Every structure is written in structure tokens, then in C-alpha cells.
């Protein structure tokens, strides 16, 4: 009984939606425009992003299914057209993503990785297209700060910290000099010059052979 009631409610809502007249009616025109935009165009583009290079046949099936089942709202046709349009626009990018992960072969993990990459790009694109990127800023964009010791962090000047850094370097150098002295040479290692001295020229050369 509950299933029948829910089905009847859904059918009743669908019939009301189909029967809503839009000519001269701003409320019904706005409602159907939003439904076409969100459920048709956005969802169709999302289907295309998740399916990748299979977007074209899926879009064709959606359009054909809308005609075959005599779907009066036209949402399936809009979704199918959006799926094909987004697939055409992203054909080169989808091919590059597939080629980049081709070493993984045709595996479930590989296809999941490709789908995640495409859907991540689609999320950024949909936010930008609907001008929501300024509202939902990325967390890392709001938290990351660019550090520059010359110009500082934002409005904080860090140039004065260079003095402390130079002092630390000087103390480190002095520490190395104090703890790495050359060992003193004891007397027992002193080399007697006489032991190694020798005459380069004989004092009394023999001149008889001349």
C-alpha cells in the first residue's frame, strides 16, 4: 500500500509539472527553467564527466529514450544533449587523462581513478560556470599564506628577523671554530732537520776526470 501511495504521489506531481502552463505565467516559467537547468543541463554534464569518452553513446541513448517513452517534460532530451555537448568539449582532455593512466591497463581501480579526476575537474568547472567559486572558496586558498622574508607575510614585515638569523649563523660558525681546533704537535713528533739534510753538491768535487 505504501509503495502504491508513493508511486501515485510521484505520478501526481509529474502530471502537475507536465500540466503547468508557462505562457504568461512567471512562476511556472521560472520553475521549469530551473528544473531544465539543474536536472537537465547540470546533471547531463555530470553524467558526461563520470562516463568520459562514453559520453556520446550515453547522450544518444538518453535522447532516444526520451522519444521512445514519449517523455513530455523534455528533461531527458536536455540531459542527453548536455551529455553529448560536454563530452565533445572535453574529448581531448578525456583522451589525455585516459592515455596518462593507460599503464594501469583496463582495471576497476584505473577507471575509478580516471572518473575521480574528471569529476574533480567538473566540480571546479560547475562552480565557476554558476559564479559560485567566489562563494565556496577552496579551503587551501583561504588558509595558505605566501612567505617572503623581504616583503613579509601579507602585511607583516619580516625583514627585521634577518638580524636574528645572521646572529645565529655567526654563533654557529664561532662554535665550530671553538670545538674543532687543530691538535698541537708534541715534541716527539718534531722532525730533526739534520736527519733529512743532505748536500745537493759535494763540498770537494773530483776534478781529475775532467
Protein backbone atom coordinates (compact mmCIF):
# COMPACT_ATOMS: atom_id res chain seq x y z
CA UNK A 1 0.00 0.00 0.00
CA UNK A 2 2.81 2.43 0.87
CA UNK A 3 4.56 1.82 -2.45
CA UNK A 4 1.35 2.41 -4.36
CA UNK A 5 0.74 5.65 -2.45
CA UNK A 6 4.27 6.91 -3.11
CA UNK A 7 4.01 5.98 -6.79
CA UNK A 8 0.68 7.72 -7.07
CA UNK A 9 2.11 10.83 -5.41
CA UNK A 10 5.07 10.85 -7.79
CA UNK A 11 2.80 10.40 -10.78
CA UNK A 12 0.52 13.13 -9.47
CA UNK A 13 3.44 15.54 -9.05
CA UNK A 14 4.75 14.65 -12.50
CA UNK A 15 1.33 15.23 -14.04
CA UNK A 16 1.08 18.59 -12.30
CA UNK A 17 4.52 19.51 -13.55
CA UNK A 18 3.66 18.49 -17.10
CA UNK A 19 0.34 20.31 -16.98
CA UNK A 20 1.77 23.53 -15.57
CA UNK A 21 1.21 26.26 -18.16
CA UNK A 22 4.14 28.56 -18.73
CA UNK A 23 2.69 31.03 -21.22
CA UNK A 24 2.22 34.30 -19.37
CA UNK A 25 2.97 32.59 -16.04
CA UNK A 26 6.24 33.79 -14.48
CA UNK A 27 6.17 31.27 -11.59
CA UNK A 28 5.73 28.19 -13.80
CA UNK A 29 8.25 29.54 -16.32
CA UNK A 30 10.83 30.02 -13.56
CA UNK A 31 10.15 26.58 -12.10
CA UNK A 32 10.55 24.74 -15.39
CA UNK A 33 13.61 26.79 -16.30
CA UNK A 34 15.32 25.84 -13.02
CA UNK A 35 14.40 22.18 -13.48
CA UNK A 36 15.75 22.18 -17.04
CA UNK A 37 18.91 23.91 -15.89
CA UNK A 38 19.67 21.81 -12.82
CA UNK A 39 18.15 18.42 -13.62
CA UNK A 40 18.76 18.62 -17.36
CA UNK A 41 21.89 20.57 -18.18
CA UNK A 42 23.90 20.18 -14.95
CA UNK A 43 23.05 16.50 -14.43
CA UNK A 44 23.72 15.77 -18.09
CA UNK A 45 27.15 17.38 -17.86
CA UNK A 46 27.81 15.39 -14.68
CA UNK A 47 26.88 12.16 -16.45
CA UNK A 48 29.27 13.08 -19.23
CA UNK A 49 32.08 13.84 -16.74
CA UNK A 50 31.65 10.50 -14.99
CA UNK A 51 31.39 8.48 -18.21
CA UNK A 52 34.29 10.10 -20.02
CA UNK A 53 34.71 9.00 -23.64
CA UNK A 54 31.44 7.04 -23.41
CA UNK A 55 29.50 10.32 -23.15
CA UNK A 56 28.43 10.34 -26.81
CA UNK A 57 26.60 6.97 -26.86
CA UNK A 58 25.07 7.64 -23.42
CA UNK A 59 23.77 11.01 -24.58
CA UNK A 60 22.27 9.44 -27.69
CA UNK A 61 20.52 6.81 -25.55
CA UNK A 62 19.04 9.49 -23.31
CA UNK A 63 17.67 11.43 -26.27
CA UNK A 64 16.34 8.28 -27.96
CA UNK A 65 14.81 7.07 -24.69
CA UNK A 66 13.01 10.38 -24.26
CA UNK A 67 11.38 9.98 -27.66
CA UNK A 68 10.74 6.25 -27.29
CA UNK A 69 8.97 6.59 -23.92
CA UNK A 70 7.24 9.78 -25.05
CA UNK A 71 8.69 11.75 -22.17
CA UNK A 72 6.78 15.04 -22.26
CA UNK A 73 8.93 17.11 -19.90
CA UNK A 74 11.91 17.06 -22.23
CA UNK A 75 14.33 16.72 -19.31
CA UNK A 76 15.86 13.53 -20.70
CA UNK A 77 16.45 15.21 -24.05
CA UNK A 78 18.12 18.19 -22.37
CA UNK A 79 20.25 15.86 -20.24
CA UNK A 80 21.21 13.85 -23.31
CA UNK A 81 22.12 16.96 -25.28
CA UNK A 82 24.17 18.28 -22.34
CA UNK A 83 25.93 14.93 -22.03
CA UNK A 84 26.94 14.99 -25.68
CA UNK A 85 27.92 18.68 -25.66
CA UNK A 86 30.12 18.32 -22.58
CA UNK A 87 31.65 15.14 -24.00
CA UNK A 88 32.56 16.93 -27.23
CA UNK A 89 34.05 19.89 -25.33
CA UNK A 90 36.13 17.61 -23.11
CA UNK A 91 37.03 14.98 -25.72
CA UNK A 92 40.71 15.92 -25.93
CA UNK A 93 41.09 16.27 -22.17
CA UNK A 94 39.38 12.93 -21.54
CA UNK A 95 41.69 11.28 -24.05
CA UNK A 96 44.74 12.75 -22.31
CA UNK A 97 43.51 11.52 -18.93
CA UNK A 98 42.93 8.04 -20.35
CA UNK A 99 46.37 7.98 -22.00
CA UNK A 100 48.08 9.16 -18.81
CA UNK A 101 46.62 6.21 -16.89
CA UNK A 102 46.96 3.68 -19.70
CA UNK A 103 49.86 1.95 -17.88
CA UNK A 104 47.35 0.69 -15.34
CA UNK A 105 45.52 -1.24 -18.01
CA UNK A 106 41.78 -1.79 -18.03
CA UNK A 107 41.12 -2.29 -14.33
CA UNK A 108 38.42 -1.14 -11.94
CA UNK A 109 40.95 0.86 -9.94
CA UNK A 110 42.25 2.55 -13.07
CA UNK A 111 38.78 3.50 -14.32
CA UNK A 112 37.84 4.77 -10.85
CA UNK A 113 40.92 6.97 -10.79
CA UNK A 114 40.05 8.44 -14.18
CA UNK A 115 36.46 9.11 -13.12
CA UNK A 116 37.62 10.83 -9.93
CA UNK A 117 39.92 13.09 -11.95
CA UNK A 118 37.15 14.02 -14.38
CA UNK A 119 34.58 14.64 -11.62
CA UNK A 120 37.06 16.76 -9.66
CA UNK A 121 37.58 18.94 -12.73
CA UNK A 122 33.82 19.05 -13.32
CA UNK A 123 33.20 20.27 -9.76
CA UNK A 124 35.55 23.22 -10.29
CA UNK A 125 34.00 23.94 -13.68
CA UNK A 126 30.41 23.88 -12.43
CA UNK A 127 31.26 26.21 -9.54
CA UNK A 128 32.97 28.61 -11.91
CA UNK A 129 30.18 28.44 -14.51
CA UNK A 130 27.50 29.31 -11.93
CA UNK A 131 29.71 32.01 -10.35
CA UNK A 132 29.87 30.06 -7.11
CA UNK A 133 33.67 29.87 -6.97
CA UNK A 134 33.75 33.21 -5.13
CA UNK A 135 31.30 31.95 -2.51
CA UNK A 136 32.71 28.47 -1.96
CA UNK A 137 36.38 29.28 -1.93
CA UNK A 138 38.83 26.43 -1.62
CA UNK A 139 39.96 25.85 1.92
CA UNK A 140 43.61 25.88 0.96
CA UNK A 141 43.20 29.24 -0.79
CA UNK A 142 41.90 30.87 2.37
CA UNK A 143 44.49 29.28 4.66
CA UNK A 144 47.67 29.34 2.59
CA UNK A 145 49.95 32.34 3.10
CA UNK A 146 52.85 33.25 0.85
CA UNK A 147 56.01 33.70 2.91
CA UNK A 148 58.57 36.22 1.74
CA UNK A 149 61.36 37.26 4.11
CA UNK A 150 61.79 40.52 2.22
CA UNK A 151 58.14 41.56 1.93
CA UNK A 152 56.72 39.62 4.89
CA UNK A 153 53.57 37.53 5.36
CA UNK A 154 50.77 39.61 3.99
CA UNK A 155 51.01 42.88 5.92
CA UNK A 156 53.62 41.61 8.45
CA UNK A 157 57.15 42.69 7.65
CA UNK A 158 59.77 40.06 8.49
CA UNK A 159 62.86 41.92 7.35
CA UNK A 160 63.82 42.63 10.98
CA UNK A 161 64.18 38.90 11.57
CA UNK A 162 67.20 38.85 9.26
CA UNK A 163 69.31 40.26 12.13
CA UNK A 164 68.49 37.29 14.35
CA UNK A 165 69.21 34.89 11.51
CA UNK A 166 72.62 36.50 10.92
CA UNK A 167 73.46 36.33 14.64
CA UNK A 168 72.56 32.66 14.74
CA UNK A 169 74.82 31.99 11.76
CA UNK A 170 77.71 33.85 13.42
CA UNK A 171 77.29 31.91 16.66
CA UNK A 172 77.21 28.63 14.77
CA UNK A 173 80.44 29.49 12.96
CA UNK A 174 82.15 30.51 16.22
CA UNK A 175 81.01 27.27 17.86
CA UNK A 176 82.53 25.23 15.06
CA UNK A 177 85.81 27.13 15.37
CA UNK A 178 85.95 26.66 19.14
CA UNK A 179 85.26 22.94 19.03
CA UNK A 180 87.32 21.97 16.01
CA UNK A 181 90.82 23.25 16.90
CA UNK A 182 93.81 21.64 15.26
CA UNK A 183 95.71 19.27 17.59
CA UNK A 184 99.01 20.51 18.93
CA UNK A 185 102.10 18.67 17.68
CA UNK A 186 104.09 17.22 20.56
CA UNK A 187 107.91 17.26 20.81
CA UNK A 188 108.22 13.59 20.00
CA UNK A 189 106.83 14.22 16.51
CA UNK A 190 109.18 17.09 15.82
CA UNK A 191 111.33 16.38 12.83
CA UNK A 192 115.01 16.95 13.14
CA UNK A 193 116.21 18.82 10.17
CA UNK A 194 119.60 17.24 10.45
CA UNK A 195 118.22 13.72 9.89
CA UNK A 196 116.94 14.64 6.47
CA UNK A 197 119.53 17.15 5.44
CA UNK A 198 121.91 16.27 2.66
CA UNK A 199 124.20 18.12 0.37
CA UNK A 200 122.93 18.72 -3.10
CA UNK A 201 126.55 19.43 -4.29
CA UNK A 202 129.67 17.71 -2.96
CA UNK A 203 131.86 20.03 -0.96
CA UNK A 204 135.09 18.72 -2.70
CA UNK A 205 134.23 17.76 -6.25
CA UNK A 206 136.56 15.38 -8.09
CA UNK A 207 138.09 17.29 -10.99
CA UNK A 208 140.52 14.53 -12.18
CA UNK A 209 138.02 13.14 -14.65
CA UNK A 210 137.68 16.38 -16.49
